Amino acid sequence: MSEATRAPVARALNVLEAMNAAHSLHLGEIAERASLPKSSAVRLLDQLVEAGYVEKLSRSAGYRLTSRVQRLSWGFRLSDAVVEVAEPLMREFTKKHRWTLFIGVAEGDRMIVRYGTVAESPVAIDPLIYEAPTPFLLGALGLAYLAFCPDWERRAIIARLGRSRSATDRLARNPDDVMRILNGIRKRGYALTSDEVRQLANTSPKSAADGRRRVTGMAVPVMRGDRVLATVSLRFMRSVIGEQEAAKTLLEPLRDLARDIEIETHRLTDAGRE
Amino acid sequence: MSEATRAPVARALNVLEAMNAAHSLHLGEIAERASLPKSSAVRLLDQLVEAGYVEKLSRSAGYRLTSRVQRLSWGFRLSDAVVEVAEPLMREFTKKHRWTLFIGVAEGDRMIVRYGTVAESPVAIDPLIYEAPTPFLLGALGLAYLAFCPDWERRAIIARLGRSRSATDRLARNPDDVMRILNGIRKRGYALTSDEVRQLANTSPKSAADGRRRVTGMAVPVMRGDRVLATVSLRFMRSVIGEQEAAKTLLEPLRDLARDIEIETHRLTDAGRE
DNA sequence: TCCCATTATTCCGTTGAACGGAACAGCTGC
DNA sequence: GCAGCTGTTCCGTTCAACGGAATAATGGGA
């Protein structure tokens, strides 16, 4: 028992990683890549065989991963990767520019806020509710998603929203209005909470959306090909900085942030092994 | 300490699987899905966090998988899945029809024999060498691959073989001959070792291929869309059963086998979770 | 605002599983 | 046939894993 943390699970996972990275799957190489004595490697491999993740072929052929290893990462989606890489970048952004950021992903017929830099911002605007679902049409996050997602996806979502029981979703009943607003967003390159929502809300007298909101969200998409992986929204108070000025000074950094997230996500999910 | 195998690694892997399958990732659900007492679940989750596979968000938000889980199955390719599902089906086939089967996948500029039902066959023809690489042009396995793979892939492989130092690969120097033979195979629906190889070998006087081989391979592809995942070859002795008769009596079962492998592979790799 | 039900977290004594060095066995190639 | 290498098995030691129970935090409802 020499040095590093004697933790069987970490070692076993190291073995699995080693097998995923290795070329040949002989005991020697596995043990070496996992930095384990061979006797330990054998024991752990036996357990992995027992558990069904690894198959032992023969003495000479060594071991092989089984399809069961897929179950260990099935649930990890691209949207999780985006959020993961986005978090540190978002914190950095907020430390520099003060305003709070939120990132959201689409899930079914609504946007889910997955992270926010509330703790890093000196300006406490919104509380952070993890995994908070918000209607597509009520915030910059959702509007940005709809504006930049592929056409077929946009049609599908809006059609579904129109059939929804929720009052806010039913703003999508006039697809023409929605499409006009989304076209404006696409042309401009970013979504704003206030004006677009106000426009939609006015079509329905008793809307929950309040035209006099003090806080505005400015959102841009994080793309992957033609798909929108997530949208990032910058929240600022109109009493401090007007929308014009916000767009002038903050839009560029916000777009850079989105681009950085795209690049890092790509590296994280498509990168080779080793 | 109650019942089942007290093995930390198996438990930890259960936790990971549970997290991949779960909807919400609160301690309660994770522990329940993994059939663990909560205190154990916490301990294992801590280890997974420590090892970087899981992230703890907050008390209320629970846990989340990190992108690192992908490393646990990166190396598992479709070609591995094919071989895995093929093995029991091949054994069944050989028990029924006596002759030995081999399955091979393409890897770079050669075919790799990944499994053979040598143990199940009463007729000992070939030894089984796991992971044995064989040249593309020297066996039914490789010829079947080349015949049925997409056109762009065929061109690429043949071009590369033509540049190879190996004498057998260099049979691909006359692409026209090769293409003519492959066309024949495609039209017929299966590849044979003997005649095609003899034709190629004759173009090069001192070839390793022996026209008087006693054993013939009859190979069909296992497809996925337009890609060839693997090829399966039936090996029989010409002294016992002629090629005509083999095709008449064994081709149909062989094709059924290939189809079954295709179906099962699809189920294994595309199936939903839970 | 307080209280209660629910859920997460921490503690701790016990125990058996994990550990690796070393001896042994099996295969390969010279 | 022998030498060298690689995988396998054995075994005494030790400490990490274990889970029940006490404790703390949370959130919802009145």
GROMACS .gro file of N, CA, C and O (backbone and C1' of nucleotides) in nm, chain A residues 1 6-8 11 37 39-40 43-44 47 59, chain C residues 16-23 25-28:
model
  132
    1MET      N    1   0.084  -0.120   0.000
    1MET     CA    2   0.000   0.000   0.000
    1MET      C    3   0.087   0.124   0.000
    1MET      O    4   0.135   0.167   0.103
    6ARG      N    5  -0.629   0.508  -0.168
    6ARG     CA    6  -0.673   0.371  -0.189
    6ARG      C    7  -0.824   0.367  -0.199
    6ARG      O    8  -0.895   0.340  -0.102
    7ALA      N    9  -0.875   0.398  -0.314
    7ALA     CA   10  -1.019   0.400  -0.334
    7ALA      C   11  -1.053   0.310  -0.452
    7ALA      O   12  -1.022   0.344  -0.566
    8PRO      N   13  -1.115   0.199  -0.425
    8PRO     CA   14  -1.143   0.101  -0.529
    8PRO      C   15  -1.221   0.158  -0.646
    8PRO      O   16  -1.194   0.123  -0.760
   11ARG      N   17  -1.010   0.365  -0.876
   11ARG     CA   18  -0.918   0.278  -0.950
   11ARG      C   19  -0.991   0.202  -1.059
   11ARG      O   20  -0.941   0.189  -1.171
   37PRO      N   21  -0.042  -0.198  -0.992
   37PRO     CA   22   0.028  -0.326  -0.996
   37PRO      C   23  -0.062  -0.429  -1.065
   37PRO      O   24  -0.185  -0.419  -1.057
   39SER      N   25  -0.140  -0.729  -1.005
   39SER     CA   26  -0.234  -0.806  -0.924
   39SER      C   27  -0.360  -0.724  -0.895
   39SER      O   28  -0.470  -0.777  -0.895
   40SER      N   29  -0.340  -0.597  -0.870
   40SER     CA   30  -0.457  -0.512  -0.846
   40SER      C   31  -0.540  -0.499  -0.973
   40SER      O   32  -0.663  -0.504  -0.967
   43ARG      N   33  -0.757  -0.795  -1.014
   43ARG     CA   34  -0.869  -0.797  -0.922
   43ARG      C   35  -0.981  -0.703  -0.968
   43ARG      O   36  -1.098  -0.740  -0.973
   44LEU      N   37  -0.941  -0.583  -1.004
   44LEU     CA   38  -1.041  -0.486  -1.049
   44LEU      C   39  -1.108  -0.532  -1.178
   44LEU      O   40  -1.229  -0.519  -1.195
   47GLN      N   41  -1.368  -0.777  -1.111
   47GLN     CA   42  -1.492  -0.715  -1.064
   47GLN      C   43  -1.570  -0.654  -1.179
   47GLN      O   44  -1.693  -0.661  -1.183
   59ARG      N   45  -0.645  -1.573  -2.231
   59ARG     CA   46  -0.519  -1.530  -2.176
   59ARG      C   47  -0.444  -1.442  -2.275
   59ARG      O   48  -0.392  -1.337  -2.242
  564DG       P   49  -1.734  -0.988   0.854
  564DG     O5'   50  -1.720  -0.985   0.696
  564DG     C5'   51  -1.777  -0.877   0.624
  564DG     C4'   52  -1.672  -0.818   0.532
  564DG     C3'   53  -1.594  -0.922   0.450
  564DG     O3'   54  -1.567  -0.867   0.324
  564DG     C1'   55  -1.444  -0.790   0.569
  565DA       P   56  -1.610  -0.953   0.199
  565DA     O5'   57  -1.585  -0.850   0.081
  565DA     C5'   58  -1.624  -0.715   0.097
  565DA     C4'   59  -1.508  -0.623   0.065
  565DA     C3'   60  -1.432  -0.661  -0.062
  565DA     O3'   61  -1.402  -0.543  -0.133
  565DA     C1'   62  -1.282  -0.651   0.120
  566DA       P   63  -1.354  -0.552  -0.282
  566DA     O5'   64  -1.215  -0.475  -0.270
  566DA     C5'   65  -1.215  -0.347  -0.209
  566DA     C4'   66  -1.071  -0.309  -0.175
  566DA     C3'   67  -0.973  -0.326  -0.292
  566DA     O3'   68  -0.897  -0.207  -0.303
  566DA     C1'   69  -0.895  -0.442  -0.099
  567DC       P   70  -0.803  -0.183  -0.419
  567DC     O5'   71  -0.663  -0.233  -0.363
  567DC     C5'   72  -0.610  -0.165  -0.249
  567DC     C4'   73  -0.491  -0.238  -0.195
  567DC     C3'   74  -0.391  -0.283  -0.302
  567DC     O3'   75  -0.288  -0.187  -0.310
  567DC     C1'   76  -0.422  -0.445  -0.127
  568DG       P   77  -0.213  -0.178  -0.445
  568DG     O5'   78  -0.082  -0.264  -0.421
  568DG     C5'   79  -0.003  -0.239  -0.308
  568DG     C4'   80   0.090  -0.356  -0.284
  568DG     C3'   81   0.173  -0.396  -0.406
  568DG     O3'   82   0.299  -0.442  -0.361
  568DG     C1'   83   0.046  -0.579  -0.336
  569DG       P   84   0.430  -0.392  -0.419
  569DG     O5'   85   0.532  -0.500  -0.362
  569DG     C5'   86   0.542  -0.518  -0.222
  569DG     C4'   87   0.566  -0.664  -0.190
  569DG     C3'   88   0.674  -0.730  -0.276
  569DG     O3'   89   0.761  -0.805  -0.192
  569DG     C1'   90   0.470  -0.853  -0.290
  570DA       P   91   0.890  -0.874  -0.254
  570DA     O5'   92   0.846  -1.027  -0.268
  570DA     C5'   93   0.771  -1.088  -0.164
  570DA     C4'   94   0.727  -1.226  -0.210
  570DA     C3'   95   0.827  -1.295  -0.304
  570DA     O3'   96   0.826  -1.435  -0.278
  570DA     C1'   97   0.620  -1.281  -0.410
  571DA       P   98   0.951  -1.521  -0.322
  571DA     O5'   99   0.882  -1.663  -0.352
  571DA     C5'  100   0.778  -1.708  -0.267
  571DA     C4'  101   0.673  -1.781  -0.349
  571DA     C3'  102   0.732  -1.885  -0.446
  571DA     O3'  103   0.654  -2.004  -0.438
  571DA     C1'  104   0.593  -1.737  -0.563
  573DA       P  105   0.331  -2.417  -0.996
  573DA     O5'  106   0.261  -2.364  -1.129
  573DA     C5'  107   0.133  -2.301  -1.120
  573DA     C4'  108   0.100  -2.242  -1.255
  573DA     C3'  109   0.129  -2.334  -1.374
  573DA     O3'  110   0.020  -2.329  -1.464
  573DA     C1'  111   0.241  -2.129  -1.404
  574DG       P  112   0.007  -2.436  -1.576
  574DG     O5'  113   0.010  -2.344  -1.707
  574DG     C5'  114  -0.067  -2.224  -1.709
  574DG     C4'  115  -0.022  -2.139  -1.826
  574DG     C3'  116   0.008  -2.220  -1.953
  574DG     O3'  117  -0.053  -2.156  -2.062
  574DG     C1'  118   0.193  -2.086  -1.897
  575DC       P  119  -0.075  -2.234  -2.197
  575DC     O5'  120  -0.002  -2.137  -2.299
  575DC     C5'  121  -0.027  -1.996  -2.293
  575DC     C4'  122   0.093  -1.921  -2.345
  575DC     C3'  123   0.141  -1.967  -2.483
  575DC     O3'  124   0.120  -1.862  -2.575
  575DC     C1'  125   0.323  -1.929  -2.333
  576DT       P  126   0.158  -1.883  -2.728
  576DT     O5'  127   0.305  -1.823  -2.733
  576DT     C5'  128   0.333  -1.699  -2.667
  576DT     C4'  129   0.467  -1.645  -2.715
  576DT     C3'  130   0.506  -1.685  -2.857
  576DT     O3'  131   0.569  -1.576  -2.921
  576DT     C1'  132   0.667  -1.771  -2.703
   0.00000   0.00000   0.00000
